[in-house]
Amino acid sequence: MVTFPSSSCLQRLTLCLVLLAFGVGAAENNSVSNITQNSAKSGTQSDRRTEKVALSTERPAIMLDGVINGYQTIDYLVDGHAGQILTISFQSSNLASYFNVIEPNAEFATFNSAMLGNSYTNKLSVNGGYTIRVYMMRNAAARNEKASYRLNLSLIE
């Protein structure tokens, strides 16, 4: 009898294959340690920024506008509970800018918009801080390109 891998396993496998096809290591723009790697390449820790986003039943949605330049990376931290639905949409002036979703205590992104598109909707599986990481692909970052973006977030029961 043949068994097939789960959809999350297939997504991870597809992500690795695509990243390898583009000559990017599996950790590039996906792992929690990537912020440090990008900062080291650009020569400054100031390229890393973290912002806490407070969503609640009284304020279930927010629109965030921002700008990243070169190797800058912005992590938006959202506290979520298992069973809630997190929805994200992303628009950017630069086609080389994307976002990842990283679950609490995860070592890699569970969603990568470079592969899966600029919209995300998912029922959260665990309680804790979810990271929405906005970044630019290495080729554009190395050219010190700029990206203005809008990130729409909602978290509902």
PDB file of C-alpha atoms in Angstrom:
ATOM      1  CA  MET A   1       0.000   0.000   0.000  1.00  0.00           C
ATOM      2  CA  VAL A   2       1.285   3.451  -0.923  1.00  0.00           C
ATOM      3  CA  THR A   3       0.971   6.286   1.591  1.00  0.00           C
ATOM      4  CA  PHE A   4       1.235   9.919   0.653  1.00  0.00           C
ATOM      5  CA  PRO A   5       2.815  12.644   2.766  1.00  0.00           C
ATOM      6  CA  SER A   6       0.628  15.217   4.502  1.00  0.00           C
ATOM      7  CA  SER A   7      -0.071  18.548   2.790  1.00  0.00           C
ATOM      8  CA  SER A   8       2.230  20.409   5.221  1.00  0.00           C
ATOM      9  CA  CYS A   9       5.003  17.939   4.430  1.00  0.00           C
ATOM     10  CA  LEU A  10       4.416  18.468   0.715  1.00  0.00           C
ATOM     11  CA  GLN A  11       4.527  22.268   1.183  1.00  0.00           C
ATOM     12  CA  ARG A  12       7.869  21.998   2.992  1.00  0.00           C
ATOM     13  CA  LEU A  13       9.275  19.663   0.364  1.00  0.00           C
ATOM     14  CA  THR A  14       8.101  21.965  -2.431  1.00  0.00           C
ATOM     15  CA  LEU A  15       9.624  24.971  -0.652  1.00  0.00           C
ATOM     16  CA  CYS A  16      12.985  23.212  -0.333  1.00  0.00           C
ATOM     17  CA  LEU A  17      12.963  22.161  -3.983  1.00  0.00           C
ATOM     18  CA  VAL A  18      12.106  25.655  -5.208  1.00  0.00           C
ATOM     19  CA  LEU A  19      14.744  27.256  -3.002  1.00  0.00           C
ATOM     20  CA  LEU A  20      17.347  24.793  -4.204  1.00  0.00           C
ATOM     21  CA  ALA A  21      16.337  25.416  -7.825  1.00  0.00           C
ATOM     22  CA  PHE A  22      16.959  29.133  -7.328  1.00  0.00           C
ATOM     23  CA  GLY A  23      20.301  28.457  -5.651  1.00  0.00           C
ATOM     24  CA  VAL A  24      19.135  29.524  -2.215  1.00  0.00           C
ATOM     25  CA  GLY A  25      19.944  27.494   0.881  1.00  0.00           C
ATOM     26  CA  ALA A  26      16.994  25.960   2.697  1.00  0.00           C
ATOM     27  CA  ALA A  27      17.414  28.392   5.579  1.00  0.00           C
ATOM     28  CA  GLU A  28      17.462  31.505   3.378  1.00  0.00           C
ATOM     29  CA  ASN A  29      14.581  33.837   4.297  1.00  0.00           C
ATOM     30  CA  ASN A  30      12.825  31.033   6.158  1.00  0.00           C
ATOM     31  CA  SER A  31      14.510  30.274   9.453  1.00  0.00           C
ATOM     32  CA  VAL A  32      14.339  32.266  12.630  1.00  0.00           C
ATOM     33  CA  SER A  33      18.129  32.742  12.384  1.00  0.00           C
ATOM     34  CA  ASN A  34      17.822  34.467   9.005  1.00  0.00           C
ATOM     35  CA  ILE A  35      17.521  37.918  10.578  1.00  0.00           C
ATOM     36  CA  THR A  36      21.004  37.561  11.997  1.00  0.00           C
ATOM     37  CA  GLN A  37      22.361  36.251   8.683  1.00  0.00           C
ATOM     38  CA  ASN A  38      20.930  39.179   6.738  1.00  0.00           C
ATOM     39  CA  SER A  39      22.130  41.691   9.302  1.00  0.00           C
ATOM     40  CA  ALA A  40      25.630  40.288   9.161  1.00  0.00           C
ATOM     41  CA  LYS A  41      25.682  40.550   5.368  1.00  0.00           C
ATOM     42  CA  SER A  42      24.696  44.190   5.459  1.00  0.00           C
ATOM     43  CA  GLY A  43      27.059  44.938   8.320  1.00  0.00           C
ATOM     44  CA  THR A  44      24.623  46.266  10.923  1.00  0.00           C
ATOM     45  CA  GLN A  45      22.197  44.890  13.504  1.00  0.00           C
ATOM     46  CA  SER A  46      19.930  47.916  12.962  1.00  0.00           C
ATOM     47  CA  ASP A  47      18.541  46.129   9.885  1.00  0.00           C
ATOM     48  CA  ARG A  48      16.421  43.999  12.221  1.00  0.00           C
ATOM     49  CA  ARG A  49      13.232  45.390  13.745  1.00  0.00           C
ATOM     50  CA  THR A  50      10.481  43.724  15.752  1.00  0.00           C
ATOM     51  CA  GLU A  51       7.036  45.202  16.352  1.00  0.00           C
ATOM     52  CA  LYS A  52       4.313  43.816  18.578  1.00  0.00           C
ATOM     53  CA  VAL A  53       0.839  43.877  17.002  1.00  0.00           C
ATOM     54  CA  ALA A  54      -2.080  43.851  19.433  1.00  0.00           C
ATOM     55  CA  LEU A  55      -5.200  42.242  17.980  1.00  0.00           C
ATOM     56  CA  SER A  56      -8.238  41.468  20.122  1.00  0.00           C
ATOM     57  CA  THR A  57     -11.975  40.877  19.868  1.00  0.00           C
ATOM     58  CA  GLU A  58     -12.423  44.660  20.110  1.00  0.00           C
ATOM     59  CA  ARG A  59      -9.764  45.244  17.426  1.00  0.00           C
ATOM     60  CA  PRO A  60      -9.578  42.084  15.269  1.00  0.00           C
ATOM     61  CA  ALA A  61      -7.892  43.716  12.245  1.00  0.00           C
ATOM     62  CA  ILE A  62      -5.140  46.198  11.461  1.00  0.00           C
ATOM     63  CA  MET A  63      -3.515  47.695   8.379  1.00  0.00           C
ATOM     64  CA  LEU A  64       0.241  48.280   8.622  1.00  0.00           C
ATOM     65  CA  ASP A  65       2.194  50.399   6.145  1.00  0.00           C
ATOM     66  CA  GLY A  66       5.966  50.198   6.069  1.00  0.00           C
ATOM     67  CA  VAL A  67       9.175  50.476   4.085  1.00  0.00           C
ATOM     68  CA  ILE A  68      12.147  48.144   3.975  1.00  0.00           C
ATOM     69  CA  ASN A  69      15.424  48.861   2.289  1.00  0.00           C
ATOM     70  CA  GLY A  70      18.118  46.352   1.336  1.00  0.00           C
ATOM     71  CA  TYR A  71      18.603  43.685   3.991  1.00  0.00           C
ATOM     72  CA  GLN A  72      16.130  45.229   6.443  1.00  0.00           C
ATOM     73  CA  THR A  73      13.740  42.718   7.971  1.00  0.00           C
ATOM     74  CA  ILE A  74      10.670  43.486  10.035  1.00  0.00           C
ATOM     75  CA  ASP A  75       9.055  40.931  12.317  1.00  0.00           C
ATOM     76  CA  TYR A  76       5.469  41.595  13.381  1.00  0.00           C
ATOM     77  CA  LEU A  77       4.570  39.540  16.459  1.00  0.00           C
ATOM     78  CA  VAL A  78       0.932  38.532  16.914  1.00  0.00           C
ATOM     79  CA  ASP A  79      -0.314  36.580  19.947  1.00  0.00           C
ATOM     80  CA  GLY A  80      -2.765  33.932  18.833  1.00  0.00           C
ATOM     81  CA  HIS A  81      -4.683  31.015  20.276  1.00  0.00           C
ATOM     82  CA  ALA A  82      -5.311  27.612  18.764  1.00  0.00           C
ATOM     83  CA  GLY A  83      -8.537  27.711  16.768  1.00  0.00           C
ATOM     84  CA  GLN A  84      -8.371  31.394  15.827  1.00  0.00           C
ATOM     85  CA  ILE A  85      -8.167  32.288  12.140  1.00  0.00           C
ATOM     86  CA  LEU A  86      -5.250  34.453  11.045  1.00  0.00           C
ATOM     87  CA  THR A  87      -5.656  36.233   7.710  1.00  0.00           C
ATOM     88  CA  ILE A  88      -2.896  38.219   6.019  1.00  0.00           C
ATOM     89  CA  SER A  89      -2.767  40.104   2.731  1.00  0.00           C
ATOM     90  CA  PHE A  90       0.402  41.771   1.462  1.00  0.00           C
ATOM     91  CA  GLN A  91       0.956  44.373  -1.255  1.00  0.00           C
ATOM     92  CA  SER A  92       4.352  45.837  -2.112  1.00  0.00           C
ATOM     93  CA  SER A  93       5.903  48.285  -4.534  1.00  0.00           C
ATOM     94  CA  ASN A  94       8.765  45.819  -5.070  1.00  0.00           C
ATOM     95  CA  LEU A  95       8.135  42.385  -6.559  1.00  0.00           C
ATOM     96  CA  ALA A  96      11.117  40.986  -4.632  1.00  0.00           C
ATOM     97  CA  SER A  97       9.590  41.630  -1.198  1.00  0.00           C
ATOM     98  CA  TYR A  98       7.609  38.964   0.621  1.00  0.00           C
ATOM     99  CA  PHE A  99       6.411  37.769   4.011  1.00  0.00           C
ATOM    100  CA  ASN A 100       6.724  34.545   5.959  1.00  0.00           C
ATOM    101  CA  VAL A 101       4.602  33.192   8.791  1.00  0.00           C
ATOM    102  CA  ILE A 102       6.498  31.448  11.580  1.00  0.00           C
ATOM    103  CA  GLU A 103       4.615  29.555  14.282  1.00  0.00           C
ATOM    104  CA  PRO A 104       5.651  29.829  17.947  1.00  0.00           C
ATOM    105  CA  ASN A 105       8.924  27.974  18.647  1.00  0.00           C
ATOM    106  CA  ALA A 106       9.269  26.897  14.994  1.00  0.00           C
ATOM    107  CA  GLU A 107      12.661  26.722  13.307  1.00  0.00           C
ATOM    108  CA  PHE A 108      11.328  27.512   9.843  1.00  0.00           C
ATOM    109  CA  ALA A 109       8.469  29.335   8.146  1.00  0.00           C
ATOM    110  CA  THR A 110       5.206  27.461   7.824  1.00  0.00           C
ATOM    111  CA  PHE A 111       4.140  29.850   5.054  1.00  0.00           C
ATOM    112  CA  ASN A 112       6.321  31.602   2.476  1.00  0.00           C
ATOM    113  CA  SER A 113       4.591  34.144   0.223  1.00  0.00           C
ATOM    114  CA  ALA A 114       7.426  33.931  -2.331  1.00  0.00           C
ATOM    115  CA  MET A 115       6.094  30.455  -3.122  1.00  0.00           C
ATOM    116  CA  LEU A 116       2.478  30.531  -2.063  1.00  0.00           C
ATOM    117  CA  GLY A 117       1.262  34.049  -2.916  1.00  0.00           C
ATOM    118  CA  ASN A 118       0.571  37.255  -1.056  1.00  0.00           C
ATOM    119  CA  SER A 119      -2.508  36.046   0.838  1.00  0.00           C
ATOM    120  CA  TYR A 120      -2.650  33.772   3.855  1.00  0.00           C
ATOM    121  CA  THR A 121      -5.577  32.372   5.820  1.00  0.00           C
ATOM    122  CA  ASN A 122      -5.126  29.621   8.362  1.00  0.00           C
ATOM    123  CA  LYS A 123      -6.649  28.247  11.527  1.00  0.00           C
ATOM    124  CA  LEU A 124      -3.953  28.519  14.198  1.00  0.00           C
ATOM    125  CA  SER A 125      -2.750  25.200  15.564  1.00  0.00           C
ATOM    126  CA  VAL A 126      -1.036  26.309  18.787  1.00  0.00           C
ATOM    127  CA  ASN A 127      -1.135  29.120  21.339  1.00  0.00           C
ATOM    128  CA  GLY A 128       1.662  31.677  21.333  1.00  0.00           C
ATOM    129  CA  GLY A 129       3.450  34.378  19.391  1.00  0.00           C
ATOM    130  CA  TYR A 130       3.226  34.109  15.606  1.00  0.00           C
ATOM    131  CA  THR A 131       5.835  36.000  13.595  1.00  0.00           C
ATOM    132  CA  ILE A 132       4.980  37.678  10.289  1.00  0.00           C
ATOM    133  CA  ARG A 133       8.371  38.440   8.747  1.00  0.00           C
ATOM    134  CA  VAL A 134       8.607  41.022   5.938  1.00  0.00           C
ATOM    135  CA  TYR A 135      11.810  40.824   3.920  1.00  0.00           C
ATOM    136  CA  MET A 136      13.363  41.303   0.511  1.00  0.00           C
ATOM    137  CA  MET A 137      14.935  38.534  -1.561  1.00  0.00           C
ATOM    138  CA  ARG A 138      18.715  38.474  -1.410  1.00  0.00           C
ATOM    139  CA  ASN A 139      19.299  39.657  -5.004  1.00  0.00           C
ATOM    140  CA  ALA A 140      17.192  42.803  -4.478  1.00  0.00           C
ATOM    141  CA  ALA A 141      18.576  43.342  -0.965  1.00  0.00           C
ATOM    142  CA  ALA A 142      22.139  43.200  -2.292  1.00  0.00           C
ATOM    143  CA  ARG A 143      21.239  45.982  -4.748  1.00  0.00           C
ATOM    144  CA  ASN A 144      19.870  47.949  -1.757  1.00  0.00           C
ATOM    145  CA  GLU A 145      16.417  48.154  -3.348  1.00  0.00           C
ATOM    146  CA  LYS A 146      13.519  49.722  -1.473  1.00  0.00           C
ATOM    147  CA  ALA A 147      10.000  48.377  -0.945  1.00  0.00           C
ATOM    148  CA  SER A 148       6.942  50.202   0.362  1.00  0.00           C
ATOM    149  CA  TYR A 149       4.348  47.713   1.560  1.00  0.00           C
ATOM    150  CA  ARG A 150       0.939  47.327   3.135  1.00  0.00           C
ATOM    151  CA  LEU A 151       0.199  44.401   5.407  1.00  0.00           C
ATOM    152  CA  ASN A 152      -3.417  43.715   6.387  1.00  0.00           C
ATOM    153  CA  LEU A 153      -3.804  41.415   9.399  1.00  0.00           C
ATOM    154  CA  SER A 154      -6.903  39.995  11.043  1.00  0.00           C
ATOM    155  CA  LEU A 155      -7.348  37.471  13.836  1.00  0.00           C
ATOM    156  CA  ILE A 156     -10.832  36.174  14.536  1.00  0.00           C
ATOM    157  CA  GLU A 157     -12.357  33.521  16.779  1.00  0.00           C
TER     158      GLU A 157
END
